[in-house]
mmCIF file of C-alpha atoms in Angstrom:
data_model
loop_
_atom_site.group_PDB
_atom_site.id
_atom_site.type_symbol
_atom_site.label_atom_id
_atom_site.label_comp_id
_atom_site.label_asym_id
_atom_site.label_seq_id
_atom_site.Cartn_x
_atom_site.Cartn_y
_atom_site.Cartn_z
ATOM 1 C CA UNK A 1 24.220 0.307 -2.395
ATOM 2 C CA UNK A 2 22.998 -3.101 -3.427
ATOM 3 C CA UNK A 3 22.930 -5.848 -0.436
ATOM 4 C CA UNK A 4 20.822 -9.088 0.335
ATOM 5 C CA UNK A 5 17.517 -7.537 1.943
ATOM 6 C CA UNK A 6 15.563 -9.041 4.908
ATOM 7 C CA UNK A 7 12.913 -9.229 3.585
ATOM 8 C CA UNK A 8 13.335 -10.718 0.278
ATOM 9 C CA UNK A 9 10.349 -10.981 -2.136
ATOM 10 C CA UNK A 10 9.771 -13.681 -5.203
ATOM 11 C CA UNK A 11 9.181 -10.892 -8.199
ATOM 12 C CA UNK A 12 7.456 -11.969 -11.476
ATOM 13 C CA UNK A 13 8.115 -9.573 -14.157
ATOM 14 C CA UNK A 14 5.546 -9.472 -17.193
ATOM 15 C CA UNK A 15 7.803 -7.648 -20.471
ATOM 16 C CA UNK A 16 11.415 -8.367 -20.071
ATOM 17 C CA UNK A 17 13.178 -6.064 -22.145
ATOM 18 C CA UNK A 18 15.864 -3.660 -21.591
ATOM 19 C CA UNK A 19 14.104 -1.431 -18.220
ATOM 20 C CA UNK A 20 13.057 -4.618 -17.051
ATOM 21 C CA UNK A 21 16.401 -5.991 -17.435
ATOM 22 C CA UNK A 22 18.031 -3.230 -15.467
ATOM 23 C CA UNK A 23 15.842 -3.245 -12.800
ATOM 24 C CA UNK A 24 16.056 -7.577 -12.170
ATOM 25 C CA UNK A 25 19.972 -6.785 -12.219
ATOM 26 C CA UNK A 26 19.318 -4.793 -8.520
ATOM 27 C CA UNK A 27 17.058 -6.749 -7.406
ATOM 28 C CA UNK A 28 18.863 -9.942 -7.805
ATOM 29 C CA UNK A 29 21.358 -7.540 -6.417
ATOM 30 C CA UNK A 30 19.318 -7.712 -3.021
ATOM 31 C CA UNK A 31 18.901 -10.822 -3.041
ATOM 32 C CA UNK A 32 14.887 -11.083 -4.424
ATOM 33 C CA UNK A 33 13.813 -14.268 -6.638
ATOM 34 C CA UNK A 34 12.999 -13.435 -9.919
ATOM 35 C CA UNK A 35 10.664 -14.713 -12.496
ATOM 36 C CA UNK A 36 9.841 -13.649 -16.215
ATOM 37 C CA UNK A 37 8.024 -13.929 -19.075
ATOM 38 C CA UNK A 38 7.713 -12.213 -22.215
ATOM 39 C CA UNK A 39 6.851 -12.238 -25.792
ATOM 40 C CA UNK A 40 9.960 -12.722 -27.419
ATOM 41 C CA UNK A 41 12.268 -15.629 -25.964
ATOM 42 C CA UNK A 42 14.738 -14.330 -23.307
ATOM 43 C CA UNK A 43 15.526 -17.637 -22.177
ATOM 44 C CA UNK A 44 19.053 -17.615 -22.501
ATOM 45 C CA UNK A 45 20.137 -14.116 -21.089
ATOM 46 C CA UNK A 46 17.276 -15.358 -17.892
ATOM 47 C CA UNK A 47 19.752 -18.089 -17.406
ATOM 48 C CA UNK A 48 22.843 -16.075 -17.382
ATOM 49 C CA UNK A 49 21.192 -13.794 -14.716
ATOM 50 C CA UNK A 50 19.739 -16.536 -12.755
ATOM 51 C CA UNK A 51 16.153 -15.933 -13.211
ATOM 52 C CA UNK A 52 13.293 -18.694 -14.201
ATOM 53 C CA UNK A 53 11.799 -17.660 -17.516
ATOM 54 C CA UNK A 54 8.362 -19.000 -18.285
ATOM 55 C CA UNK A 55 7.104 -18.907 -22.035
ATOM 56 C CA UNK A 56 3.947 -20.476 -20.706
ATOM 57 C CA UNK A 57 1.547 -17.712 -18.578
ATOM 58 C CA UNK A 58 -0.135 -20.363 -16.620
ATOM 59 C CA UNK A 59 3.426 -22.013 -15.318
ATOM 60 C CA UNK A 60 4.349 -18.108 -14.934
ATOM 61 C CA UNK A 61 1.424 -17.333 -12.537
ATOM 62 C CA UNK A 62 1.715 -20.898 -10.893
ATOM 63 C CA UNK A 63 5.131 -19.852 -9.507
ATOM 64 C CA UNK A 64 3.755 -18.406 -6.399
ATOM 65 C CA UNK A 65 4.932 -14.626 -6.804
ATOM 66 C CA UNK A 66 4.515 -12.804 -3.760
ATOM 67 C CA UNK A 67 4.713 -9.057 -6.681
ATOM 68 C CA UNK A 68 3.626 -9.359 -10.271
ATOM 69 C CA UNK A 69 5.117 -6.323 -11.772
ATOM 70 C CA UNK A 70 4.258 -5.398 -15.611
ATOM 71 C CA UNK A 71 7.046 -3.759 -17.277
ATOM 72 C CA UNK A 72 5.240 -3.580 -20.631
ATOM 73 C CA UNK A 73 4.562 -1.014 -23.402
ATOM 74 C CA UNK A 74 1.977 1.479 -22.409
ATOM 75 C CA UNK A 75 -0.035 0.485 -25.739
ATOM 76 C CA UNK A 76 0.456 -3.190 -25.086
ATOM 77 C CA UNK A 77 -0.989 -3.581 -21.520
ATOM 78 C CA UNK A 78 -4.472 -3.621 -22.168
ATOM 79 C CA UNK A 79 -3.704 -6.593 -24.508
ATOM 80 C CA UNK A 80 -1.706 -8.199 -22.138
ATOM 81 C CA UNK A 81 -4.001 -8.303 -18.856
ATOM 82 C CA UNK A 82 -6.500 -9.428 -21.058
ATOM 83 C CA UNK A 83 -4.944 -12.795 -22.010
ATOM 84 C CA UNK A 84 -3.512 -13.423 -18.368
ATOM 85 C CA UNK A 85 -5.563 -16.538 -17.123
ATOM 86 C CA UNK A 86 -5.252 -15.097 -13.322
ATOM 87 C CA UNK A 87 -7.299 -17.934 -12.202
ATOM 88 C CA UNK A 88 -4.033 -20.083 -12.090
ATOM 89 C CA UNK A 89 -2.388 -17.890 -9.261
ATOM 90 C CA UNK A 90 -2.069 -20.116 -6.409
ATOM 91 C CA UNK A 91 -2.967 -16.920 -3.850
ATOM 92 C CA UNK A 92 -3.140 -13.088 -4.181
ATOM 93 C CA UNK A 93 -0.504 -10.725 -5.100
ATOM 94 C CA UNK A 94 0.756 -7.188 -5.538
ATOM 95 C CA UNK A 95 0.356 -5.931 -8.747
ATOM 96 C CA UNK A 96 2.704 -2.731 -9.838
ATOM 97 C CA UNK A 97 3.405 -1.469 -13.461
ATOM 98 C CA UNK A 98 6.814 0.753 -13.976
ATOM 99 C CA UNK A 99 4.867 2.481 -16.726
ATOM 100 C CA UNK A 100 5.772 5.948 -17.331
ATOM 101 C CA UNK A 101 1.736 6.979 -17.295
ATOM 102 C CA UNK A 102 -0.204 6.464 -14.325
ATOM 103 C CA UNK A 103 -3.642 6.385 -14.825
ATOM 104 C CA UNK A 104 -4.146 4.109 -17.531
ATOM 105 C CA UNK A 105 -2.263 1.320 -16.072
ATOM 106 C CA UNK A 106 -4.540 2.105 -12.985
ATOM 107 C CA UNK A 107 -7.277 1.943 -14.436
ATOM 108 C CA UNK A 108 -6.687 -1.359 -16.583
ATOM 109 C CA UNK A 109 -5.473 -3.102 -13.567
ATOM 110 C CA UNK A 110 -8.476 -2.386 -11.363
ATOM 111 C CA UNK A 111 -10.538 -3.256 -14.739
ATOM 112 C CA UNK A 112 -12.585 -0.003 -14.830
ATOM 113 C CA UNK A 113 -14.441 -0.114 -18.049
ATOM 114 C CA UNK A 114 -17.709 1.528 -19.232
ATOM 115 C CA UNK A 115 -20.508 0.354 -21.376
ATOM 116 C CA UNK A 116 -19.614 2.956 -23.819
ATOM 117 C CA UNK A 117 -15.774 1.586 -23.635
ATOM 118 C CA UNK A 118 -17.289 -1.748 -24.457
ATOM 119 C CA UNK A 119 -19.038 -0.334 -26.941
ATOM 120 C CA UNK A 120 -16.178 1.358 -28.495
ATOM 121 C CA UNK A 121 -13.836 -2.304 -28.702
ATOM 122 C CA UNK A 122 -16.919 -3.957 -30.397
ATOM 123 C CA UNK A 123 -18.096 -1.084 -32.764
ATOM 124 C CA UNK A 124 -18.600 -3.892 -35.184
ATOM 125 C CA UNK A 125 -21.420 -5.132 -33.085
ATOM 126 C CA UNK A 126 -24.513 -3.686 -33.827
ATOM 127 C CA UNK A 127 -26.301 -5.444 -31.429
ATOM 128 C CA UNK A 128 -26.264 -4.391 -27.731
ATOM 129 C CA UNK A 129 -27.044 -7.988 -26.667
ATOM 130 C CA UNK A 130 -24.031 -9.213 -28.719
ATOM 131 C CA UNK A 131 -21.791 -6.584 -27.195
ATOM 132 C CA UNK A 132 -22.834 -7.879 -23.770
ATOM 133 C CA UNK A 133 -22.331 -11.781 -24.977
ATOM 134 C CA UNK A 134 -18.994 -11.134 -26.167
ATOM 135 C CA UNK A 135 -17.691 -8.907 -23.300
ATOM 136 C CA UNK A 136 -19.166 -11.723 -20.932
ATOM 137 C CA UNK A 137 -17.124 -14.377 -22.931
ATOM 138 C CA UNK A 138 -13.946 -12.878 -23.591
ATOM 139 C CA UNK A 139 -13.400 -10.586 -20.988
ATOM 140 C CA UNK A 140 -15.096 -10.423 -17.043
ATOM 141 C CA UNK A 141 -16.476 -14.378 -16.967
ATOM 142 C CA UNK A 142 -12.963 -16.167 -18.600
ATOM 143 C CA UNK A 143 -11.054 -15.961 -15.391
ATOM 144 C CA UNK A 144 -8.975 -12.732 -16.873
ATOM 145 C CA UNK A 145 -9.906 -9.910 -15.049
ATOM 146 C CA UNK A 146 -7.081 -9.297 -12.012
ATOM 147 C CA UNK A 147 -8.466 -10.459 -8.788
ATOM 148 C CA UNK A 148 -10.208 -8.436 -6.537
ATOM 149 C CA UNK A 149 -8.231 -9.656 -3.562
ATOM 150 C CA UNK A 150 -4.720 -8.953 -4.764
ATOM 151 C CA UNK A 151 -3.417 -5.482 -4.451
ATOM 152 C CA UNK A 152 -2.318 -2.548 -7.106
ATOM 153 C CA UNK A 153 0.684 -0.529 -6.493
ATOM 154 C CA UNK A 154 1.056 2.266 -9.204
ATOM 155 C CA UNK A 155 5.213 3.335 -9.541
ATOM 156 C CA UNK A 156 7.407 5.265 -12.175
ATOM 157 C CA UNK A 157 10.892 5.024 -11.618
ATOM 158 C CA UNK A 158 12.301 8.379 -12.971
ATOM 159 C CA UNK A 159 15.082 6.994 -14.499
ATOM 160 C CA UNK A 160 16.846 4.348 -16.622
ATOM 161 C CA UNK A 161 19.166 2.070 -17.573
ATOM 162 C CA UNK A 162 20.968 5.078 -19.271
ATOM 163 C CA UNK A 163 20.647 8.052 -16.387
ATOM 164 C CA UNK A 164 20.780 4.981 -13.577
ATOM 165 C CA UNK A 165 23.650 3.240 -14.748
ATOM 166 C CA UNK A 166 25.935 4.373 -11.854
ATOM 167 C CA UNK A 167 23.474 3.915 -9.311
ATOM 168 C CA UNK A 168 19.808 5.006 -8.299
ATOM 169 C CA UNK A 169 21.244 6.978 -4.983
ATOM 170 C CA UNK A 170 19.431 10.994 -5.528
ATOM 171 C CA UNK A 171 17.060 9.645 -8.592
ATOM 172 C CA UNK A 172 12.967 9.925 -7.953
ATOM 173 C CA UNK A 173 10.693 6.933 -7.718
ATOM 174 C CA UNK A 174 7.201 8.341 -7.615
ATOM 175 C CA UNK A 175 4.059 5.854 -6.506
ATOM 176 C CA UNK A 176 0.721 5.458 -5.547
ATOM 177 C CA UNK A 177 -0.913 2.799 -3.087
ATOM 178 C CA UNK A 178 -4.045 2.188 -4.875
ATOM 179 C CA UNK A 179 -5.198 -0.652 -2.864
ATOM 180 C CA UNK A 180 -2.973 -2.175 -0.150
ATOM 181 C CA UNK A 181 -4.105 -4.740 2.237
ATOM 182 C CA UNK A 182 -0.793 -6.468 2.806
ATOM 183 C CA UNK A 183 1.223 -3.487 3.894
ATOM 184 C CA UNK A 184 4.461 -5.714 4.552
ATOM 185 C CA UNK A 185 4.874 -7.258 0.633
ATOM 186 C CA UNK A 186 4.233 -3.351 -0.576
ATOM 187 C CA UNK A 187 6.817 -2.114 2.055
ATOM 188 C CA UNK A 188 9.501 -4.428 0.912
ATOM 189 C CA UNK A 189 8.893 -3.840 -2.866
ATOM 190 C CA UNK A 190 8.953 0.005 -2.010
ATOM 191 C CA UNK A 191 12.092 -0.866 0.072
ATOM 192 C CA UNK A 192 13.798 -1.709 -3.032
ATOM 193 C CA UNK A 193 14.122 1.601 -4.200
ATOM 194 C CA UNK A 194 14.359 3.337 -1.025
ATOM 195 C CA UNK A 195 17.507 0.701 0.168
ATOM 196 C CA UNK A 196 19.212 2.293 -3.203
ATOM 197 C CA UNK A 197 19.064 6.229 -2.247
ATOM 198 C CA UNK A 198 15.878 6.796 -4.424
ATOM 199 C CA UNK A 199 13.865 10.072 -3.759
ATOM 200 C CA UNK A 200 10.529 8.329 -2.935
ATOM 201 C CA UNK A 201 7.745 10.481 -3.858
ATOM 202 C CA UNK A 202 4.323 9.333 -2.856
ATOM 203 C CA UNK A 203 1.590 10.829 -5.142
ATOM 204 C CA UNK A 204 -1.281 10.188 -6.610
ATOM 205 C CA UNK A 205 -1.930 8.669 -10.650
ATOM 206 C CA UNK A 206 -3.931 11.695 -11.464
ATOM 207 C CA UNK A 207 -0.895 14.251 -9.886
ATOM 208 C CA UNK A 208 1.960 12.673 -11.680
ATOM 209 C CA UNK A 209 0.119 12.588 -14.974
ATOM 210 C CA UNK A 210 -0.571 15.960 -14.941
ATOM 211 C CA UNK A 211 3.027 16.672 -14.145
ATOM 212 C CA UNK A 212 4.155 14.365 -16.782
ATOM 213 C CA UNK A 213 2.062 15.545 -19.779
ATOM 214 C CA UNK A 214 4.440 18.311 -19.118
ATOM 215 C CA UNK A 215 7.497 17.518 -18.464
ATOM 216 C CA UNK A 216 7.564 14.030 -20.402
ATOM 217 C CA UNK A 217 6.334 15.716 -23.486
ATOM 218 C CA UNK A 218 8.666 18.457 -23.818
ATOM 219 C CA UNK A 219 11.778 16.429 -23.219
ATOM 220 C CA UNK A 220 10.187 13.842 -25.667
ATOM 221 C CA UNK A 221 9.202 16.469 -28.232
ATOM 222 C CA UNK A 222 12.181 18.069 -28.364
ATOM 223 C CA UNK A 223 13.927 14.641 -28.530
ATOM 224 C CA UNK A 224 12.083 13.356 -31.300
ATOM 225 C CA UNK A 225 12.378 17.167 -33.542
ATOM 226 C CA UNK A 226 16.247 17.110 -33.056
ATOM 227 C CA UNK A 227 16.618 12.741 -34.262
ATOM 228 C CA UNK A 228 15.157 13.586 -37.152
ATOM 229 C CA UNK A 229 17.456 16.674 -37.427
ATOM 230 C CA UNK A 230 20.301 13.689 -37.290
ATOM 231 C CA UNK A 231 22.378 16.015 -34.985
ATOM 232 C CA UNK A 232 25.569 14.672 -34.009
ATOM 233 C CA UNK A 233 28.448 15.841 -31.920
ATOM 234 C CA UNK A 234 31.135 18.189 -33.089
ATOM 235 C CA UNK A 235 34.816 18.822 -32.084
ATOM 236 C CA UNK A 236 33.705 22.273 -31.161
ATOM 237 C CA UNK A 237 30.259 22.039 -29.218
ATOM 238 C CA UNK A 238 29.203 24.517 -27.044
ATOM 239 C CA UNK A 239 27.697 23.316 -23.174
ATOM 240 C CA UNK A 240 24.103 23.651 -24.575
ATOM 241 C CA UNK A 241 24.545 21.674 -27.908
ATOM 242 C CA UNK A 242 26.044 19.189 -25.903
ATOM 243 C CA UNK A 243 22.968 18.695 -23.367
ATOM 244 C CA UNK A 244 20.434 18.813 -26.135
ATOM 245 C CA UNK A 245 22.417 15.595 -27.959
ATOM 246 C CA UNK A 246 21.921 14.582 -24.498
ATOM 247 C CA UNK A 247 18.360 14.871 -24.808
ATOM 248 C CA UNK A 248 18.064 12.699 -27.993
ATOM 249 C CA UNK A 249 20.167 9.533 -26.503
ATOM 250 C CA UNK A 250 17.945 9.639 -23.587
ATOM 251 C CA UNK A 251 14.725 9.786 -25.600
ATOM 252 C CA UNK A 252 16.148 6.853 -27.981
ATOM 253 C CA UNK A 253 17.133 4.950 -25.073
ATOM 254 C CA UNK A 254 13.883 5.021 -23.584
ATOM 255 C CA UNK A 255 12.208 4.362 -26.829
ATOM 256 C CA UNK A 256 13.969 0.922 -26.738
ATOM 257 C CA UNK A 257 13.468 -0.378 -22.512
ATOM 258 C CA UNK A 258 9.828 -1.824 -22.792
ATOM 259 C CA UNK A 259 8.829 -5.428 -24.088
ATOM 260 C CA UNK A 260 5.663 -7.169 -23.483
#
């Protein structure tokens, strides 16, 4: 279903690895600019696929990104919004994550964060004073917290490079407008997904985790139990064996698609 869209956007993607990968492939597909940058080096493969990679945050967020979309580890985000120096964005933008949990990426993008969570990072700090002087320093005065006026798009594409290789066309997208003010950059990033058959489902952080915890963990559970079982397939397997090997490919795909 891929074709050059009208509205095309210039995407940064934070984490390149495999899921964000697959995704860049469609939306080079339509025609978007991309950008990346990552941890590990994927200079080389960025070149084969046409994108600009940046090993240097401040020339990433100087490239005038209209989305900045973190396809990261869910353990690995906190880190990595809190060594972006967003002061270096040359005007606002709309942050999404493609995390497969909702409200902690929500949370750590609109920087909500306690006393007690501050507390909690510093427990070496036994003074209250120094916890203060250190969160002031490192964290809400260094030009690292996301800006206020950019916008925050929560999304979980239900799928992967493994169950969307032949297309996205029937597969779920859920998201959640957190805060939108520029309704025509979140249309067209939505549009992405839609323009490929996706079943957009609009809900919020707090619905699809609650969902998720269920759904995600069984199918992960049950993944994880049968690798270390070290099934494998048999000349004679029945229909069921056959969808729970299923299970465990999918699970160790999945294990592999996030970089930061």
């Amino acid at each position: 279903m891929s074709s050059p869209s009208e509205n095309t956007l210039k995407i940064g993607i934070v984490g390149f690895g495999p899921f964000a990968q697959f995704l860049a492939k469609t939306m080079i597909k339509q025609g978007h600019s991309i950008t990346a940058t990552s941890r590990s080096d994927y200079s080389n493969l960025c070149t084969q696929m046409g994108i600009s990679f940046f090993r240097n945050m401040n020339e990433f967020l100087e490239s005038d990104n209209d989305v900045i979309l973190f396809c990261t580890s869910i353990l690995s985000l906190s880190q990595v919004i809190s060594t972006i120096p967003f002061n270096f964005m040359k005007k606002p933008a709309l942050f999404a994550d493609v995390l497969s949990v909702k409200e902690h990426p929500r949370d750590l993008m609109l920087q909500v964060c306690t006393f007690f969570e501050i507390l909690d990072s510093c427990f070496m700090i036994m003074d209250c004073f120094s916890v203060l002087y250190v969160w002031m320093e490192t964290n809400s005065f260094s030009g690292k917290v996301l800006p206020h006026e950019s916008d925050v798009l929560c999304t979980h594409p239900m799928f992967g490079p493994d169950s969307g290789k032949h297309g996205w066309n029937g597969l779920s997208f859920m998201y959640d407008k957190i805060r939108i003010r520029n309704e025509d950059i979140c249309s067209s990033f939505l549009q992405i997904f839609a323009s490929e058959g996706c079943k957009m489902m609009e809900m919020t952080c707090e619905e699809h985790d609650k969902s998720a915890a269920r759904t995600q963990f069984v199918t992960h559970f049950i993944g994880r139990l049968l690798g270390q079982m070290d099934i494998e397939r048999t000349p004679i397997d029945t229909l069921g064996f056959q969808k729970l090997v299923e299970v465990v490919v999918l699970r160790n795909a999945k294990s592999r698609t996030k970089d930061c």
